[in-house]
mmCIF file of C-alpha atoms in Angstrom:
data_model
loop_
_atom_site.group_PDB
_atom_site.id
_atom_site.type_symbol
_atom_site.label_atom_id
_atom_site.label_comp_id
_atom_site.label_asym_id
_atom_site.label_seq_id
_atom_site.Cartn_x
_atom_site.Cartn_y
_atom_site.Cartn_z
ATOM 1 C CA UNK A 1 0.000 0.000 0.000
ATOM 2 C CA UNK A 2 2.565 2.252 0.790
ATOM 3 C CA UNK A 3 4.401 1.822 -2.689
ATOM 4 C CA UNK A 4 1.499 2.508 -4.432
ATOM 5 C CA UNK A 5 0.787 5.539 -2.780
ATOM 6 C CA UNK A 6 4.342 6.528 -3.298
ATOM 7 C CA UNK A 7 3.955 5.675 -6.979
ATOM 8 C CA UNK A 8 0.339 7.641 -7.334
ATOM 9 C CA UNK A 9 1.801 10.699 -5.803
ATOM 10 C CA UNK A 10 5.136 10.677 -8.087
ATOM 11 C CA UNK A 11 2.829 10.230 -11.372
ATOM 12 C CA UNK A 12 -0.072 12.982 -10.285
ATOM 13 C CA UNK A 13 3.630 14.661 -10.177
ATOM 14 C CA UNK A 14 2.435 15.889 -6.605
ATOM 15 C CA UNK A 15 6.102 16.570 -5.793
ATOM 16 C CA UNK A 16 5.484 18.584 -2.094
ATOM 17 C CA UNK A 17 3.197 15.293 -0.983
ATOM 18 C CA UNK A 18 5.882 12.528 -2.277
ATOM 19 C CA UNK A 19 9.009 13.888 -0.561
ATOM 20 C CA UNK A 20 8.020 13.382 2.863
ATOM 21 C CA UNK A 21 6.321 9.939 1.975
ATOM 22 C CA UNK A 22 9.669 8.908 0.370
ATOM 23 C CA UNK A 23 11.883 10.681 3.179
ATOM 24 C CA UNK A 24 9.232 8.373 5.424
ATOM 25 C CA UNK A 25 10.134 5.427 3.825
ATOM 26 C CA UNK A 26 13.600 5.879 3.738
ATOM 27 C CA UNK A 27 13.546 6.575 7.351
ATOM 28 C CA UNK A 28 12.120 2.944 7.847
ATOM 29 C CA UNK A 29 14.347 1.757 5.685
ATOM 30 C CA UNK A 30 17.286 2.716 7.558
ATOM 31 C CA UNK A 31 15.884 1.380 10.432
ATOM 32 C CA UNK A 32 16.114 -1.969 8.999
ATOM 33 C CA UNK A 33 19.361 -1.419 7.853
ATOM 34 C CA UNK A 34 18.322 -1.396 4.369
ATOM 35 C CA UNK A 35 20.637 1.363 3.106
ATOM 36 C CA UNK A 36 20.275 0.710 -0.545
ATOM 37 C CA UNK A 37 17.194 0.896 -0.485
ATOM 38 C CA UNK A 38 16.947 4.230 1.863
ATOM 39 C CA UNK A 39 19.322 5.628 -0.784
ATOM 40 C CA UNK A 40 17.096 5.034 -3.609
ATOM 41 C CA UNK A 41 14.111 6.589 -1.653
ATOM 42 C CA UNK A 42 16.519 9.773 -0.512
ATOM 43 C CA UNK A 43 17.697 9.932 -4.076
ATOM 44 C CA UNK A 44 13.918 10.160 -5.499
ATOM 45 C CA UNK A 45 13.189 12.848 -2.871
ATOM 46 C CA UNK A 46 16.239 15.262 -4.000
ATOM 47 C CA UNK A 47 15.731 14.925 -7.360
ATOM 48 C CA UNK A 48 11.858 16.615 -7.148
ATOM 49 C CA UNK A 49 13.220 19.264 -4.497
ATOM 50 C CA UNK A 50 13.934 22.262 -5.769
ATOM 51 C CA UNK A 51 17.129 23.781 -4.155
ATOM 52 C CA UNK A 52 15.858 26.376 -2.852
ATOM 53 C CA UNK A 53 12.864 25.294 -1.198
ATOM 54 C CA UNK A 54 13.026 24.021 3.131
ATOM 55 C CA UNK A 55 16.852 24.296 2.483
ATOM 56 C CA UNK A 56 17.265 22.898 5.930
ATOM 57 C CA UNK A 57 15.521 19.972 5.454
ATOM 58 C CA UNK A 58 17.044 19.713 2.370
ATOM 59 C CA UNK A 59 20.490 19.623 4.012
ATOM 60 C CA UNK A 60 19.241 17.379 6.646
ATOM 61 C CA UNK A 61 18.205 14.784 3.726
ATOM 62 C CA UNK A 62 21.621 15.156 1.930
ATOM 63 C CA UNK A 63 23.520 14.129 4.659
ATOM 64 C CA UNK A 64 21.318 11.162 5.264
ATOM 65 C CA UNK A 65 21.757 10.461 1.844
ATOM 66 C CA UNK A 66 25.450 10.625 2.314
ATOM 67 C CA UNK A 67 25.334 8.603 5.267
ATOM 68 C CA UNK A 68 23.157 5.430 3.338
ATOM 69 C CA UNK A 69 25.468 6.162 0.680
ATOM 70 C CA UNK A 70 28.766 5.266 2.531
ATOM 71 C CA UNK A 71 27.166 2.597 4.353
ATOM 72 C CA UNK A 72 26.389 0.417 0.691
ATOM 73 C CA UNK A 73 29.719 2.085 -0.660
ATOM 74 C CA UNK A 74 28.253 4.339 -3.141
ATOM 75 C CA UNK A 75 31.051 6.556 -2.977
ATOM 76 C CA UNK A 76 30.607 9.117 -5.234
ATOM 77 C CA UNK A 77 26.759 9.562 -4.278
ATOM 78 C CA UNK A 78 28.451 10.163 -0.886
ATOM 79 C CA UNK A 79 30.697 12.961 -2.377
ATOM 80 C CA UNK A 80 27.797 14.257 -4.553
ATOM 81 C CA UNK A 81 25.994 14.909 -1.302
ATOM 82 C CA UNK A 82 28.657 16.764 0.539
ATOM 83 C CA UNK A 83 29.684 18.587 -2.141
ATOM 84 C CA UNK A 84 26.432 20.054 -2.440
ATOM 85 C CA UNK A 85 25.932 20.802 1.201
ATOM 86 C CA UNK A 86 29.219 22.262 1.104
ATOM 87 C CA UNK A 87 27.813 25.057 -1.737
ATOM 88 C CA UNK A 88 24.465 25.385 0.395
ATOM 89 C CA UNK A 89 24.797 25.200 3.511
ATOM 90 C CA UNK A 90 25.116 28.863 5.764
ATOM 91 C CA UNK A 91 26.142 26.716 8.887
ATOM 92 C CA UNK A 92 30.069 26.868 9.365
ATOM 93 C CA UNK A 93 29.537 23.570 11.387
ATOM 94 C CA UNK A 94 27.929 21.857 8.639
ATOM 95 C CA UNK A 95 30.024 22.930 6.057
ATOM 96 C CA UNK A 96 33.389 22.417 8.605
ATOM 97 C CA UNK A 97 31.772 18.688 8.267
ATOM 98 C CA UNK A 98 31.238 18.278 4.899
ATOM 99 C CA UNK A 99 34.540 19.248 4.442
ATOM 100 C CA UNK A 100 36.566 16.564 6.241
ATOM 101 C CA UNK A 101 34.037 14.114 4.923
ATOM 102 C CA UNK A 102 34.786 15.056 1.666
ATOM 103 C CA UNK A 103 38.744 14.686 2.538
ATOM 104 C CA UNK A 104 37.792 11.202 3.776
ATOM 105 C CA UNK A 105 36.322 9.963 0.880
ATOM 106 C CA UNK A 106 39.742 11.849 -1.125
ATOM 107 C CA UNK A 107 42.063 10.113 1.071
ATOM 108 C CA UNK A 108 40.327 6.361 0.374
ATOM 109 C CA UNK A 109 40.205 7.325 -3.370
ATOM 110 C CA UNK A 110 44.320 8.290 -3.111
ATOM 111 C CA UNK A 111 43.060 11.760 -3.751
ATOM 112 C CA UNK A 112 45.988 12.635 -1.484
ATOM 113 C CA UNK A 113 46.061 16.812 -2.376
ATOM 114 C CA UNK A 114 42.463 17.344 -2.261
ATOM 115 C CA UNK A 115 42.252 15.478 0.740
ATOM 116 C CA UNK A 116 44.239 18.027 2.363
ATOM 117 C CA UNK A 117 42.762 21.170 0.814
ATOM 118 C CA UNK A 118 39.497 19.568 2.303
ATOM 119 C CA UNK A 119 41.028 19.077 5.642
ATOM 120 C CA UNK A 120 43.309 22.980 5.093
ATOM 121 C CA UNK A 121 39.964 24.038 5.149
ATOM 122 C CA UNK A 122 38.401 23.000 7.428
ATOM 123 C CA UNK A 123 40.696 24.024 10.137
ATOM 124 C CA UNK A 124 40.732 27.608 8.923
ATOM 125 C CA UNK A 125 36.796 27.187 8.879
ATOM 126 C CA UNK A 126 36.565 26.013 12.674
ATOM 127 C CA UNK A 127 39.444 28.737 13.702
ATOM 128 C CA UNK A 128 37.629 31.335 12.243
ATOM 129 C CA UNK A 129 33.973 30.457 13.018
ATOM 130 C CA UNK A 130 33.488 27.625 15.792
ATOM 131 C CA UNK A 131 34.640 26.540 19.601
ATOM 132 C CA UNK A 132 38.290 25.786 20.084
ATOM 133 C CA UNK A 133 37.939 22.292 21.069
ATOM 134 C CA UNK A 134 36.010 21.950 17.584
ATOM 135 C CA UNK A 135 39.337 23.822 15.857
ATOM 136 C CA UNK A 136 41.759 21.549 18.161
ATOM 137 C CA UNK A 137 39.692 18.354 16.615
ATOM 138 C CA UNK A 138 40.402 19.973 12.984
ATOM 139 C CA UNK A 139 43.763 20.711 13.523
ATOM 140 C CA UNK A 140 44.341 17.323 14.795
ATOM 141 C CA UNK A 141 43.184 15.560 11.249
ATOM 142 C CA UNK A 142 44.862 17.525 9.614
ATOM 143 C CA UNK A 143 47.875 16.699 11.710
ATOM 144 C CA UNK A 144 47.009 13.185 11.056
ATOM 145 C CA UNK A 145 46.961 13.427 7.311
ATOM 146 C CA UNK A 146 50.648 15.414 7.685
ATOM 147 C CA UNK A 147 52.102 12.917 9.257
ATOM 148 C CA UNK A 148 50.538 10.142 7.462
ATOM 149 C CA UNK A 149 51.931 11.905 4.215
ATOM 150 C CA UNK A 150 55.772 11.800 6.053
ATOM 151 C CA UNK A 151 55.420 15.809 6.066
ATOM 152 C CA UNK A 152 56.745 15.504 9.660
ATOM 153 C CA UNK A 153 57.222 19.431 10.315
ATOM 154 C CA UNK A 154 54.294 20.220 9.085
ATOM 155 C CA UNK A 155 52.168 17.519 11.125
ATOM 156 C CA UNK A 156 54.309 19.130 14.709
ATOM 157 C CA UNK A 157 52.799 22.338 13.409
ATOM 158 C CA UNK A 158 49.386 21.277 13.323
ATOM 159 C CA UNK A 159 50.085 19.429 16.416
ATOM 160 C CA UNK A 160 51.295 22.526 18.114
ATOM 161 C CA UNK A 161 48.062 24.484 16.967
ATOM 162 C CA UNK A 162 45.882 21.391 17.990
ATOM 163 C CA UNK A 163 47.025 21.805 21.590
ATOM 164 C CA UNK A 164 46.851 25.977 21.428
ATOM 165 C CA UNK A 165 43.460 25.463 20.475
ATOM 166 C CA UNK A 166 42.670 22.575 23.135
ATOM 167 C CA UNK A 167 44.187 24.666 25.930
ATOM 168 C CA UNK A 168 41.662 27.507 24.841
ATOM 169 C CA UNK A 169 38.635 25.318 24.998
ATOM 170 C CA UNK A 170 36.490 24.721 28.259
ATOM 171 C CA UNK A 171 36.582 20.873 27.666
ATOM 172 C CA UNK A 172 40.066 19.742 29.145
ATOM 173 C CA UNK A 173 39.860 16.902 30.688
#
């Protein structure tokens, strides 16, 4: 019953009733662990939203969309999704997010140098714009990614400004 009302609303073209029944269903689907098919549902739900329209919930639905889409390895779905949350989204912590996400899918693709760009930016991003103990986690991926790429002085920098920025923050230990 519930496909065929999914189906009925898609082909009256009554776009603003389908996405929350598909959003619904991919919501249930997740549930049960069914990622591919949460992806397909998440998928059909983007593609009749118009950008600008509940942008939030939009954003909301592209990182679930990312999220089923790295859990059946659909890869560049994954990077589709952040990549467009990182043009759309106004929140520096959502875009700070998308960013290293976005290095994480570089770095398993042996995108090495966009990796870091990703991850140069979003330390700069959580400097500028969020908590220190949020900059102190950036810094310290990007350290990570230094030393992992044997640029040792470098990663000590990062290092260095990963403890500045942890000694700033109200959540020492």
């Amino acid at each position: 019953a519930a496909k065929r009302h999914r189906v009925s609303l898609l082909a009256a073209r009554e776009f603003d009733a389908a996405r929350p029944v598909l959003i619904r269903a991919a919501e249930k689907a997740c549930l049960q662990r069914r990622f591919r098919h949460a992806l397909g549902f998440l998928r059909q739900a983007l593609d009749i939203w118009s950008a600008d329209l509940e942008s939030g919930s939009r954003l909301r639905t592209l990182e679930e969309m990312a999220r089923c889409a790295m859990n059946c390895r659909e890869h560049s779905i994954a990077r589709l999704a952040w990549g467009e949350i990182c043009e759309m989204t106004p929140d520096t912590k959502r875009l700070v997010e998308a960013h290293r996400r976005l290095a994480e899918l570089d770095l398993n693709a042996g995108c090495f140098d966009e990796a870091g760009r990703h991850l140069e930016t979003a330390v700069e991003l959580a400097e500028e714009r969020l908590t220190a103990y949020e900059a102190a986690g950036c810094w310290l991926a990007y350290a990570d990614y230094l030393a992992n790429r044997l640029l040792v002085r470098k990663a000590r920098e990062a290092v260095a400004s990963a403890c500045r920025q942890a000694e700033k923050s109200e959540n020492l230990p």
